[in-house]
mmCIF file with all atom_site columns, C-alpha atoms in Angstrom:
data_model
loop_
_atom_site.group_PDB
_atom_site.id
_atom_site.type_symbol
_atom_site.label_atom_id
_atom_site.label_alt_id
_atom_site.label_comp_id
_atom_site.label_asym_id
_atom_site.label_entity_id
_atom_site.label_seq_id
_atom_site.pdbx_PDB_ins_code
_atom_site.Cartn_x
_atom_site.Cartn_y
_atom_site.Cartn_z
_atom_site.occupancy
_atom_site.B_iso_or_equiv
_atom_site.pdbx_formal_charge
_atom_site.auth_seq_id
_atom_site.auth_comp_id
_atom_site.auth_asym_id
_atom_site.auth_atom_id
_atom_site.pdbx_PDB_model_num
ATOM 1   C CA . ARG K 1 1   ? 127.672 118.178 96.211  1.00 0.00 ? 449 ARG K CA 1
ATOM 2   C CA . ALA K 1 2   ? 130.859 116.903 95.231  1.00 0.00 ? 450 ALA K CA 1
ATOM 3   C CA . PHE K 1 3   ? 129.577 116.650 91.014  1.00 0.00 ? 451 PHE K CA 1
ATOM 4   C CA . LEU K 1 4   ? 127.597 119.660 91.819  1.00 0.00 ? 452 LEU K CA 1
ATOM 5   C CA . PRO K 1 5   ? 130.408 122.149 90.607  1.00 0.00 ? 453 PRO K CA 1
ATOM 6   C CA . SER K 1 6   ? 130.760 119.847 87.614  1.00 0.00 ? 454 SER K CA 1
ATOM 7   C CA . LEU K 1 7   ? 127.386 120.594 85.968  1.00 0.00 ? 455 LEU K CA 1
ATOM 8   C CA . ARG K 1 8   ? 126.167 122.939 83.844  1.00 0.00 ? 456 ARG K CA 1
ATOM 9   C CA . ASP K 1 9   ? 124.267 125.863 85.818  1.00 0.00 ? 457 ASP K CA 1
ATOM 10  C CA . GLU K 1 10  ? 120.699 124.211 84.791  1.00 0.00 ? 458 GLU K CA 1
ATOM 11  C CA . GLY K 1 11  ? 122.825 120.633 84.173  1.00 0.00 ? 459 GLY K CA 1
ATOM 12  C CA . SER K 1 12  ? 120.779 117.154 85.621  1.00 0.00 ? 460 SER K CA 1
ATOM 13  C CA . MET K 1 13  ? 122.223 114.240 87.261  1.00 0.00 ? 461 MET K CA 1
ATOM 14  C CA . ALA K 1 14  ? 120.774 110.403 87.229  1.00 0.00 ? 462 ALA K CA 1
ATOM 15  C CA . PHE K 1 15  ? 120.664 107.818 90.045  1.00 0.00 ? 463 PHE K CA 1
ATOM 16  C CA . LEU K 1 16  ? 119.857 104.598 89.014  1.00 0.00 ? 464 LEU K CA 1
ATOM 17  C CA . GLY K 1 17  ? 117.185 102.938 91.486  1.00 0.00 ? 465 GLY K CA 1
ATOM 18  C CA . GLY K 1 18  ? 116.135 99.592  90.827  1.00 0.00 ? 466 GLY K CA 1
ATOM 19  C CA . PHE K 1 19  ? 112.432 98.670  90.731  1.00 0.00 ? 467 PHE K CA 1
ATOM 20  C CA . ALA K 1 20  ? 109.051 101.362 91.519  1.00 0.00 ? 468 ALA K CA 1
ATOM 21  C CA . ASP K 1 21  ? 109.987 104.746 93.062  1.00 0.00 ? 469 ASP K CA 1
ATOM 22  C CA . GLY K 1 22  ? 112.280 103.591 96.103  1.00 0.00 ? 470 GLY K CA 1
ATOM 23  C CA . ARG K 1 23  ? 110.202 103.359 98.526  1.00 0.00 ? 471 ARG K CA 1
ATOM 24  C CA . LEU K 1 24  ? 108.261 100.025 97.401  1.00 0.00 ? 472 LEU K CA 1
ATOM 25  C CA . ALA K 1 25  ? 109.196 97.266  100.000 1.00 0.00 ? 473 ALA K CA 1
ATOM 26  C CA . LEU K 1 26  ? 109.320 94.058  98.333  1.00 0.00 ? 474 LEU K CA 1
ATOM 27  C CA . PRO K 1 27  ? 109.657 90.710  100.247 1.00 0.00 ? 475 PRO K CA 1
ATOM 28  C CA . TYR K 1 28  ? 112.681 89.262  99.873  1.00 0.00 ? 476 TYR K CA 1
ATOM 29  C CA . TYR K 1 29  ? 114.520 92.623  98.810  1.00 0.00 ? 477 TYR K CA 1
ATOM 30  C CA . ALA K 1 30  ? 115.073 94.340  102.392 1.00 0.00 ? 478 ALA K CA 1
ATOM 31  C CA . ALA K 1 31  ? 118.741 95.008  101.689 1.00 0.00 ? 479 ALA K CA 1
ATOM 32  C CA . ASP K 1 32  ? 118.235 96.081  97.836  1.00 0.00 ? 480 ASP K CA 1
ATOM 33  C CA . VAL K 1 33  ? 115.261 97.964  98.937  1.00 0.00 ? 481 VAL K CA 1
ATOM 34  C CA . ALA K 1 34  ? 116.778 99.885  102.391 1.00 0.00 ? 482 ALA K CA 1
ATOM 35  C CA . ALA K 1 35  ? 119.521 100.730 99.796  1.00 0.00 ? 483 ALA K CA 1
ATOM 36  C CA . ARG K 1 36  ? 116.813 102.522 96.969  1.00 0.00 ? 484 ARG K CA 1
ATOM 37  C CA . ALA K 1 37  ? 115.075 103.908 100.136 1.00 0.00 ? 485 ALA K CA 1
ATOM 38  C CA . GLY K 1 38  ? 118.310 105.687 100.942 1.00 0.00 ? 486 GLY K CA 1
ATOM 39  C CA . LEU K 1 39  ? 119.260 106.875 97.545  1.00 0.00 ? 487 LEU K CA 1
ATOM 40  C CA . ALA K 1 40  ? 115.336 108.291 97.004  1.00 0.00 ? 488 ALA K CA 1
ATOM 41  C CA . ALA K 1 41  ? 115.023 110.608 99.877  1.00 0.00 ? 489 ALA K CA 1
ATOM 42  C CA . PHE K 1 42  ? 118.830 111.500 99.313  1.00 0.00 ? 490 PHE K CA 1
ATOM 43  C CA . VAL K 1 43  ? 117.904 112.873 95.739  1.00 0.00 ? 491 VAL K CA 1
ATOM 44  C CA . GLU K 1 44  ? 114.375 114.495 97.089  1.00 0.00 ? 492 GLU K CA 1
ATOM 45  C CA . SER K 1 45  ? 116.372 116.117 99.711  1.00 0.00 ? 493 SER K CA 1
ATOM 46  C CA . MET K 1 46  ? 119.074 117.922 97.917  1.00 0.00 ? 494 MET K CA 1
ATOM 47  C CA . ASN K 1 47  ? 116.749 118.776 95.320  1.00 0.00 ? 495 ASN K CA 1
ATOM 48  C CA . ARG K 1 48  ? 114.881 120.160 98.203  1.00 0.00 ? 496 ARG K CA 1
ATOM 49  C CA . GLU K 1 49  ? 118.545 122.079 99.239  1.00 0.00 ? 497 GLU K CA 1
ATOM 50  C CA . LEU K 1 50  ? 119.087 122.846 95.202  1.00 0.00 ? 498 LEU K CA 1
ATOM 51  C CA . GLU K 1 51  ? 115.630 125.557 95.198  1.00 0.00 ? 499 GLU K CA 1
ATOM 52  C CA . LEU K 1 52  ? 116.310 126.606 98.473  1.00 0.00 ? 500 LEU K CA 1
ATOM 53  C CA . GLU K 1 53  ? 119.784 127.805 96.996  1.00 0.00 ? 501 GLU K CA 1
ATOM 54  C CA . ASP K 1 54  ? 118.174 129.099 93.987  1.00 0.00 ? 502 ASP K CA 1
ATOM 55  C CA . LYS K 1 55  ? 119.894 126.996 91.615  1.00 0.00 ? 503 LYS K CA 1
ATOM 56  C CA . ALA K 1 56  ? 118.283 125.477 88.531  1.00 0.00 ? 504 ALA K CA 1
ATOM 57  C CA . GLN K 1 57  ? 120.084 121.873 88.664  1.00 0.00 ? 505 GLN K CA 1
ATOM 58  C CA . ARG K 1 58  ? 118.517 118.943 89.786  1.00 0.00 ? 506 ARG K CA 1
ATOM 59  C CA . LEU K 1 59  ? 118.712 115.291 90.694  1.00 0.00 ? 507 LEU K CA 1
ATOM 60  C CA . THR K 1 60  ? 116.444 112.475 88.770  1.00 0.00 ? 508 THR K CA 1
ATOM 61  C CA . PHE K 1 61  ? 116.100 109.394 90.954  1.00 0.00 ? 509 PHE K CA 1
ATOM 62  C CA . VAL K 1 62  ? 115.490 106.861 87.610  1.00 0.00 ? 510 VAL K CA 1
ATOM 63  C CA . CYS K 1 63  ? 113.469 103.649 88.271  1.00 0.00 ? 511 CYS K CA 1
ATOM 64  C CA . PRO K 1 64  ? 113.926 102.064 84.562  1.00 0.00 ? 512 PRO K CA 1
ATOM 65  C CA . ALA K 1 65  ? 111.982 98.685  84.234  1.00 0.00 ? 513 ALA K CA 1
ATOM 66  C CA . PRO K 1 66  ? 114.229 95.534  83.864  1.00 0.00 ? 514 PRO K CA 1
ATOM 67  C CA . ALA K 1 67  ? 116.540 95.807  80.826  1.00 0.00 ? 515 ALA K CA 1
ATOM 68  C CA . ASP K 1 68  ? 117.684 93.241  78.452  1.00 0.00 ? 516 ASP K CA 1
ATOM 69  C CA . THR K 1 69  ? 120.994 92.865  79.512  1.00 0.00 ? 517 THR K CA 1
ATOM 70  C CA . ASP K 1 70  ? 123.509 89.433  80.656  1.00 0.00 ? 518 ASP K CA 1
ATOM 71  C CA . ALA K 1 71  ? 122.494 90.411  84.738  1.00 0.00 ? 519 ALA K CA 1
ATOM 72  C CA . GLU K 1 72  ? 118.825 90.767  83.954  1.00 0.00 ? 520 GLU K CA 1
ATOM 73  C CA . ARG K 1 73  ? 118.348 87.716  81.917  1.00 0.00 ? 521 ARG K CA 1
ATOM 74  C CA . PRO K 1 74  ? 118.465 85.306  84.324  1.00 0.00 ? 522 PRO K CA 1
ATOM 75  C CA . TYR K 1 75  ? 115.052 86.988  86.011  1.00 0.00 ? 523 TYR K CA 1
ATOM 76  C CA . ALA K 1 76  ? 113.106 87.981  82.785  1.00 0.00 ? 524 ALA K CA 1
ATOM 77  C CA . ALA K 1 77  ? 110.780 85.178  83.162  1.00 0.00 ? 525 ALA K CA 1
ATOM 78  C CA . LEU K 1 78  ? 110.344 86.650  86.911  1.00 0.00 ? 526 LEU K CA 1
ATOM 79  C CA . TRP K 1 79  ? 109.983 89.713  86.244  1.00 0.00 ? 527 TRP K CA 1
ATOM 80  C CA . ALA K 1 80  ? 107.352 89.020  83.012  1.00 0.00 ? 528 ALA K CA 1
ATOM 81  C CA . SER K 1 81  ? 105.345 87.155  85.696  1.00 0.00 ? 529 SER K CA 1
ATOM 82  C CA . MET K 1 82  ? 105.134 90.458  87.713  1.00 0.00 ? 530 MET K CA 1
ATOM 83  C CA . GLY K 1 83  ? 104.282 92.589  85.075  1.00 0.00 ? 531 GLY K CA 1
ATOM 84  C CA . SER K 1 84  ? 107.949 93.914  83.767  1.00 0.00 ? 532 SER K CA 1
ATOM 85  C CA . ARG K 1 85  ? 108.830 92.679  80.738  1.00 0.00 ? 533 ARG K CA 1
ATOM 86  C CA . PRO K 1 86  ? 112.576 93.398  80.028  1.00 0.00 ? 534 PRO K CA 1
ATOM 87  C CA . VAL K 1 87  ? 113.522 95.805  77.385  1.00 0.00 ? 535 VAL K CA 1
ATOM 88  C CA . ALA K 1 88  ? 116.088 97.317  75.297  1.00 0.00 ? 536 ALA K CA 1
ATOM 89  C CA . ARG K 1 89  ? 118.699 99.114  76.936  1.00 0.00 ? 537 ARG K CA 1
ATOM 90  C CA . SER K 1 90  ? 118.221 101.310 74.551  1.00 0.00 ? 538 SER K CA 1
ATOM 91  C CA . VAL K 1 91  ? 114.555 101.667 75.836  1.00 0.00 ? 539 VAL K CA 1
ATOM 92  C CA . VAL K 1 92  ? 116.326 102.581 79.122  1.00 0.00 ? 540 VAL K CA 1
ATOM 93  C CA . ALA K 1 93  ? 118.937 105.150 78.098  1.00 0.00 ? 541 ALA K CA 1
ATOM 94  C CA . ASP K 1 94  ? 115.914 107.053 75.999  1.00 0.00 ? 542 ASP K CA 1
ATOM 95  C CA . PHE K 1 95  ? 113.780 106.738 78.773  1.00 0.00 ? 543 PHE K CA 1
ATOM 96  C CA . THR K 1 96  ? 116.635 108.173 81.520  1.00 0.00 ? 544 THR K CA 1
ATOM 97  C CA . LEU K 1 97  ? 117.036 111.521 78.889  1.00 0.00 ? 545 LEU K CA 1
ATOM 98  C CA . ARG K 1 98  ? 113.796 112.101 78.348  1.00 0.00 ? 546 ARG K CA 1
ATOM 99  C CA . ALA K 1 99  ? 113.774 112.526 82.669  1.00 0.00 ? 547 ALA K CA 1
ATOM 100 C CA . LEU K 1 100 ? 116.928 114.117 82.785  1.00 0.00 ? 548 LEU K CA 1
ATOM 101 C CA . LEU K 1 101 ? 115.840 116.654 80.080  1.00 0.00 ? 549 LEU K CA 1
ATOM 102 C CA . GLN K 1 102 ? 112.026 117.339 81.992  1.00 0.00 ? 550 GLN K CA 1
ATOM 103 C CA . LYS K 1 103 ? 114.119 117.932 85.254  1.00 0.00 ? 551 LYS K CA 1
ATOM 104 C CA . ARG K 1 104 ? 112.035 115.075 86.889  1.00 0.00 ? 552 ARG K CA 1
ATOM 105 C CA . ASN K 1 105 ? 113.011 113.986 90.270  1.00 0.00 ? 553 ASN K CA 1
ATOM 106 C CA . VAL K 1 106 ? 111.675 110.954 90.000  1.00 0.00 ? 554 VAL K CA 1
ATOM 107 C CA . ALA K 1 107 ? 111.079 108.905 86.615  1.00 0.00 ? 555 ALA K CA 1
ATOM 108 C CA . VAL K 1 108 ? 109.249 105.368 87.095  1.00 0.00 ? 556 VAL K CA 1
ATOM 109 C CA . MET K 1 109 ? 109.221 103.454 83.938  1.00 0.00 ? 557 MET K CA 1
ATOM 110 C CA . GLY K 1 110 ? 106.150 101.515 82.940  1.00 0.00 ? 558 GLY K CA 1
ATOM 111 C CA . LEU K 1 111 ? 102.519 101.454 83.508  1.00 0.00 ? 559 LEU K CA 1
ATOM 112 C CA . SER K 1 112 ? 101.956 98.420  86.016  1.00 0.00 ? 560 SER K CA 1
ATOM 113 C CA . THR K 1 113 ? 105.157 100.274 87.781  1.00 0.00 ? 561 THR K CA 1
ATOM 114 C CA . ARG K 1 114 ? 104.017 103.344 88.630  1.00 0.00 ? 562 ARG K CA 1
ATOM 115 C CA . LEU K 1 115 ? 100.410 102.382 89.480  1.00 0.00 ? 563 LEU K CA 1
ATOM 116 C CA . LEU K 1 116 ? 101.788 99.816  92.370  1.00 0.00 ? 564 LEU K CA 1
ATOM 117 C CA . ALA K 1 117 ? 104.006 102.680 93.649  1.00 0.00 ? 565 ALA K CA 1
ATOM 118 C CA . GLN K 1 118 ? 100.927 105.015 93.669  1.00 0.00 ? 566 GLN K CA 1
ATOM 119 C CA . VAL K 1 119 ? 98.821  102.552 95.475  1.00 0.00 ? 567 VAL K CA 1
ATOM 120 C CA . ASN K 1 120 ? 101.820 101.980 98.101  1.00 0.00 ? 568 ASN K CA 1
ATOM 121 C CA . ALA K 1 121 ? 101.695 105.821 98.044  1.00 0.00 ? 569 ALA K CA 1
ATOM 122 C CA . LEU K 1 122 ? 98.013  106.471 98.909  1.00 0.00 ? 570 LEU K CA 1
ATOM 123 C CA . SER K 1 123 ? 96.774  103.078 100.632 1.00 0.00 ? 571 SER K CA 1
ATOM 124 C CA . PRO K 1 124 ? 99.890  100.921 101.980 1.00 0.00 ? 572 PRO K CA 1
ATOM 125 C CA . SER K 1 125 ? 97.500  98.197  103.591 1.00 0.00 ? 573 SER K CA 1
ATOM 126 C CA . LEU K 1 126 ? 96.335  97.840  99.911  1.00 0.00 ? 574 LEU K CA 1
ATOM 127 C CA . ALA K 1 127 ? 99.860  97.261  98.654  1.00 0.00 ? 575 ALA K CA 1
ATOM 128 C CA . ASN K 1 128 ? 100.254 95.061  101.314 1.00 0.00 ? 576 ASN K CA 1
ATOM 129 C CA . LEU K 1 129 ? 97.535  92.906  100.025 1.00 0.00 ? 577 LEU K CA 1
ATOM 130 C CA . LEU K 1 130 ? 98.419  93.463  96.631  1.00 0.00 ? 578 LEU K CA 1
ATOM 131 C CA . ILE K 1 131 ? 102.360 92.577  97.050  1.00 0.00 ? 579 ILE K CA 1
ATOM 132 C CA . VAL K 1 132 ? 101.877 89.912  99.392  1.00 0.00 ? 580 VAL K CA 1
ATOM 133 C CA . CYS K 1 133 ? 99.147  87.603  97.339  1.00 0.00 ? 581 CYS K CA 1
ATOM 134 C CA . ARG K 1 134 ? 100.709 88.660  94.008  1.00 0.00 ? 582 ARG K CA 1
ATOM 135 C CA . PHE K 1 135 ? 104.309 89.193  93.906  1.00 0.00 ? 583 PHE K CA 1
ATOM 136 C CA . GLY K 1 136 ? 105.016 87.536  96.959  1.00 0.00 ? 584 GLY K CA 1
ATOM 137 C CA . PRO K 1 137 ? 104.992 83.844  96.276  1.00 0.00 ? 585 PRO K CA 1
ATOM 138 C CA . LEU K 1 138 ? 107.035 84.187  93.062  1.00 0.00 ? 586 LEU K CA 1
ATOM 139 C CA . LEU K 1 139 ? 109.309 86.302  95.222  1.00 0.00 ? 587 LEU K CA 1
ATOM 140 C CA . ARG K 1 140 ? 109.857 83.967  97.591  1.00 0.00 ? 588 ARG K CA 1
ATOM 141 C CA . ALA K 1 141 ? 110.551 80.830  95.311  1.00 0.00 ? 589 ALA K CA 1
ATOM 142 C CA . ARG K 1 142 ? 112.349 82.888  93.912  1.00 0.00 ? 590 ARG K CA 1
ATOM 143 C CA . PHE K 1 143 ? 114.747 84.236  96.276  1.00 0.00 ? 591 PHE K CA 1
ATOM 144 C CA . GLY K 1 144 ? 113.269 83.405  99.487  1.00 0.00 ? 592 GLY K CA 1
#
């Protein structure tokens, strides 16, 4: 709320949330998942408040693909093995800008990540099978 007066009447603000839609729980990522889920729920709640108050301002929970940065490079092989290859920073910036201009509530980058988030929302048991069997061993080897 403190930042909203700084936005134009129809302005948008991005919150970078990391992997998936903020609700996808990966093993060995409990603290990260909890933080992302809280941020995703905050954005959703604030957008509902803004709508109730007839304000055109919007917040966007942006979930970019891993960017090719110094911080992400050590994990590039892991992300690639999980189907999410690092992309240029400019690609993430363009994706974020498009999401803001479209006033999207949630913007998830990458088809496989969007699909996994949708499977998780529709069938948590199927998502659990995919995550535990496919990604679990990779994450355990790296972080467990």
